[in-house]
Amino acid sequence: MIVWDLGTWAPHGTTDPVAAVAAGELHADVFGHKLRGRLVLVRGDGEQWHLLHTRDAHAVAGWDLEEHPRSVLSGRTNEEVRADPDRM
């Protein structure tokens, strides 16, 4: 397993993020190496959750997380870790 992103976040529009998650929708400002801006975590069907990026100054049209597979710490991908798990 890799550390895909690293940063901080702050709830937006609530002082009780646990209650917001329990209600099925949490808005947060994210300050990561890869992800930045306002994101919304929304409950879908059953245990399914969706992470959506709002259209803000940090949103990039066409940005695809599949094009950013490397760890922010090691620079390795999940496939590289699986192929050589003992390497640090």
PDB file of N, CA and C in Angstrom, residues 12-50:
ATOM      1  N   HIS A  12     -16.265  22.126   6.270  1.00  0.00           N
ATOM      2  CA  HIS A  12     -16.842  23.370   5.762  1.00  0.00           C
ATOM      3  C   HIS A  12     -18.349  23.335   5.992  1.00  0.00           C
ATOM      4  N   GLY A  13     -18.859  24.374   6.618  1.00  0.00           N
ATOM      5  CA  GLY A  13     -20.295  24.478   6.820  1.00  0.00           C
ATOM      6  C   GLY A  13     -20.835  23.675   7.985  1.00  0.00           C
ATOM      7  N   THR A  14     -19.935  23.111   8.800  1.00  0.00           N
ATOM      8  CA  THR A  14     -20.364  22.370   9.976  1.00  0.00           C
ATOM      9  C   THR A  14     -19.282  22.445  11.042  1.00  0.00           C
ATOM     10  N   THR A  15     -19.693  22.358  12.269  1.00  0.00           N
ATOM     11  CA  THR A  15     -18.734  22.244  13.368  1.00  0.00           C
ATOM     12  C   THR A  15     -18.693  20.814  13.882  1.00  0.00           C
ATOM     13  N   ASP A  16     -19.497  19.931  13.265  1.00  0.00           N
ATOM     14  CA  ASP A  16     -19.581  18.535  13.695  1.00  0.00           C
ATOM     15  C   ASP A  16     -19.464  17.606  12.490  1.00  0.00           C
ATOM     16  N   PRO A  17     -18.228  17.347  12.017  1.00  0.00           N
ATOM     17  CA  PRO A  17     -18.061  16.498  10.844  1.00  0.00           C
ATOM     18  C   PRO A  17     -18.559  15.066  11.048  1.00  0.00           C
ATOM     19  N   VAL A  18     -18.513  14.558  12.267  1.00  0.00           N
ATOM     20  CA  VAL A  18     -19.014  13.204  12.531  1.00  0.00           C
ATOM     21  C   VAL A  18     -20.517  13.148  12.250  1.00  0.00           C
ATOM     22  N   ALA A  19     -21.246  14.152  12.702  1.00  0.00           N
ATOM     23  CA  ALA A  19     -22.687  14.210  12.445  1.00  0.00           C
ATOM     24  C   ALA A  19     -22.968  14.381  10.951  1.00  0.00           C
ATOM     25  N   ALA A  20     -22.137  15.166  10.255  1.00  0.00           N
ATOM     26  CA  ALA A  20     -22.320  15.362   8.816  1.00  0.00           C
ATOM     27  C   ALA A  20     -22.140  14.045   8.066  1.00  0.00           C
ATOM     28  N   VAL A  21     -21.124  13.266   8.440  1.00  0.00           N
ATOM     29  CA  VAL A  21     -20.920  11.951   7.820  1.00  0.00           C
ATOM     30  C   VAL A  21     -22.102  11.043   8.135  1.00  0.00           C
ATOM     31  N   ALA A  22     -22.553  11.046   9.371  1.00  0.00           N
ATOM     32  CA  ALA A  22     -23.704  10.223   9.754  1.00  0.00           C
ATOM     33  C   ALA A  22     -24.942  10.605   8.946  1.00  0.00           C
ATOM     34  N   ALA A  23     -25.068  11.895   8.611  1.00  0.00           N
ATOM     35  CA  ALA A  23     -26.195  12.367   7.812  1.00  0.00           C
ATOM     36  C   ALA A  23     -26.006  12.082   6.325  1.00  0.00           C
ATOM     37  N   GLY A  24     -24.781  11.676   5.933  1.00  0.00           N
ATOM     38  CA  GLY A  24     -24.544  11.272   4.552  1.00  0.00           C
ATOM     39  C   GLY A  24     -23.902  12.291   3.651  1.00  0.00           C
ATOM     40  N   GLU A  25     -23.466  13.434   4.191  1.00  0.00           N
ATOM     41  CA  GLU A  25     -22.838  14.443   3.335  1.00  0.00           C
ATOM     42  C   GLU A  25     -21.908  15.341   4.146  1.00  0.00           C
ATOM     43  N   LEU A  26     -20.628  15.301   3.812  1.00  0.00           N
ATOM     44  CA  LEU A  26     -19.626  16.124   4.485  1.00  0.00           C
ATOM     45  C   LEU A  26     -18.922  16.994   3.461  1.00  0.00           C
ATOM     46  N   HIS A  27     -18.922  18.299   3.683  1.00  0.00           N
ATOM     47  CA  HIS A  27     -18.181  19.249   2.852  1.00  0.00           C
ATOM     48  C   HIS A  27     -16.886  19.575   3.591  1.00  0.00           C
ATOM     49  N   ALA A  28     -15.770  19.593   2.855  1.00  0.00           N
ATOM     50  CA  ALA A  28     -14.480  19.847   3.494  1.00  0.00           C
ATOM     51  C   ALA A  28     -13.555  20.599   2.551  1.00  0.00           C
ATOM     52  N   ASP A  29     -12.701  21.420   3.126  1.00  0.00           N
ATOM     53  CA  ASP A  29     -11.629  22.067   2.381  1.00  0.00           C
ATOM     54  C   ASP A  29     -10.384  21.213   2.575  1.00  0.00           C
ATOM     55  N   VAL A  30      -9.793  20.792   1.454  1.00  0.00           N
ATOM     56  CA  VAL A  30      -8.671  19.855   1.466  1.00  0.00           C
ATOM     57  C   VAL A  30      -7.418  20.575   0.988  1.00  0.00           C
ATOM     58  N   PHE A  31      -6.320  20.344   1.702  1.00  0.00           N
ATOM     59  CA  PHE A  31      -5.042  20.985   1.396  1.00  0.00           C
ATOM     60  C   PHE A  31      -3.977  19.899   1.287  1.00  0.00           C
ATOM     61  N   GLY A  32      -3.972  19.165   0.172  1.00  0.00           N
ATOM     62  CA  GLY A  32      -3.037  18.066  -0.016  1.00  0.00           C
ATOM     63  C   GLY A  32      -2.013  18.381  -1.086  1.00  0.00           C
ATOM     64  N   HIS A  33      -1.108  17.433  -1.307  1.00  0.00           N
ATOM     65  CA  HIS A  33      -0.126  17.576  -2.380  1.00  0.00           C
ATOM     66  C   HIS A  33      -0.796  17.398  -3.735  1.00  0.00           C
ATOM     67  N   LYS A  34      -1.757  16.479  -3.819  1.00  0.00           N
ATOM     68  CA  LYS A  34      -2.447  16.208  -5.077  1.00  0.00           C
ATOM     69  C   LYS A  34      -3.847  16.800  -5.111  1.00  0.00           C
ATOM     70  N   LEU A  35      -4.596  16.608  -4.055  1.00  0.00           N
ATOM     71  CA  LEU A  35      -5.958  17.135  -3.988  1.00  0.00           C
ATOM     72  C   LEU A  35      -5.980  18.423  -3.182  1.00  0.00           C
ATOM     73  N   ARG A  36      -6.650  19.432  -3.752  1.00  0.00           N
ATOM     74  CA  ARG A  36      -6.825  20.716  -3.066  1.00  0.00           C
ATOM     75  C   ARG A  36      -8.187  21.263  -3.422  1.00  0.00           C
ATOM     76  N   GLY A  37      -8.740  21.999  -2.499  1.00  0.00           N
ATOM     77  CA  GLY A  37     -10.010  22.651  -2.770  1.00  0.00           C
ATOM     78  C   GLY A  37     -11.146  22.060  -1.958  1.00  0.00           C
ATOM     79  N   ARG A  38     -12.359  22.411  -2.345  1.00  0.00           N
ATOM     80  CA  ARG A  38     -13.569  21.957  -1.646  1.00  0.00           C
ATOM     81  C   ARG A  38     -13.996  20.611  -2.212  1.00  0.00           C
ATOM     82  N   LEU A  39     -14.051  19.617  -1.338  1.00  0.00           N
ATOM     83  CA  LEU A  39     -14.525  18.296  -1.709  1.00  0.00           C
ATOM     84  C   LEU A  39     -15.767  17.972  -0.898  1.00  0.00           C
ATOM     85  N   VAL A  40     -16.599  17.105  -1.455  1.00  0.00           N
ATOM     86  CA  VAL A  40     -17.824  16.685  -0.785  1.00  0.00           C
ATOM     87  C   VAL A  40     -17.844  15.163  -0.764  1.00  0.00           C
ATOM     88  N   LEU A  41     -18.006  14.604   0.416  1.00  0.00           N
ATOM     89  CA  LEU A  41     -18.158  13.165   0.595  1.00  0.00           C
ATOM     90  C   LEU A  41     -19.650  12.900   0.744  1.00  0.00           C
ATOM     91  N   VAL A  42     -20.218  12.114  -0.188  1.00  0.00           N
ATOM     92  CA  VAL A  42     -21.661  11.885  -0.227  1.00  0.00           C
ATOM     93  C   VAL A  42     -21.941  10.386  -0.198  1.00  0.00           C
ATOM     94  N   ARG A  43     -22.855   9.980   0.674  1.00  0.00           N
ATOM     95  CA  ARG A  43     -23.246   8.571   0.741  1.00  0.00           C
ATOM     96  C   ARG A  43     -24.108   8.232  -0.471  1.00  0.00           C
ATOM     97  N   GLY A  44     -23.757   7.116  -1.099  1.00  0.00           N
ATOM     98  CA  GLY A  44     -24.561   6.599  -2.198  1.00  0.00           C
ATOM     99  C   GLY A  44     -25.445   5.483  -1.676  1.00  0.00           C
ATOM    100  N   ASP A  45     -25.589   4.438  -2.456  1.00  0.00           N
ATOM    101  CA  ASP A  45     -26.382   3.284  -2.050  1.00  0.00           C
ATOM    102  C   ASP A  45     -25.618   2.433  -1.046  1.00  0.00           C
ATOM    103  N   GLY A  46     -26.286   2.020   0.002  1.00  0.00           N
ATOM    104  CA  GLY A  46     -25.675   1.133   0.991  1.00  0.00           C
ATOM    105  C   GLY A  46     -24.434   1.736   1.605  1.00  0.00           C
ATOM    106  N   GLU A  47     -23.325   1.014   1.481  1.00  0.00           N
ATOM    107  CA  GLU A  47     -22.045   1.465   2.040  1.00  0.00           C
ATOM    108  C   GLU A  47     -21.188   2.205   1.020  1.00  0.00           C
ATOM    109  N   GLN A  48     -21.752   2.541  -0.126  1.00  0.00           N
ATOM    110  CA  GLN A  48     -21.008   3.223  -1.179  1.00  0.00           C
ATOM    111  C   GLN A  48     -20.934   4.723  -0.884  1.00  0.00           C
ATOM    112  N   TRP A  49     -19.739   5.291  -1.052  1.00  0.00           N
ATOM    113  CA  TRP A  49     -19.530   6.725  -0.858  1.00  0.00           C
ATOM    114  C   TRP A  49     -18.909   7.312  -2.120  1.00  0.00           C
ATOM    115  N   HIS A  50     -19.199   8.571  -2.393  1.00  0.00           N
ATOM    116  CA  HIS A  50     -18.649   9.283  -3.546  1.00  0.00           C
ATOM    117  C   HIS A  50     -17.886  10.505  -3.035  1.00  0.00           C
TER     118      HIS A  50
END
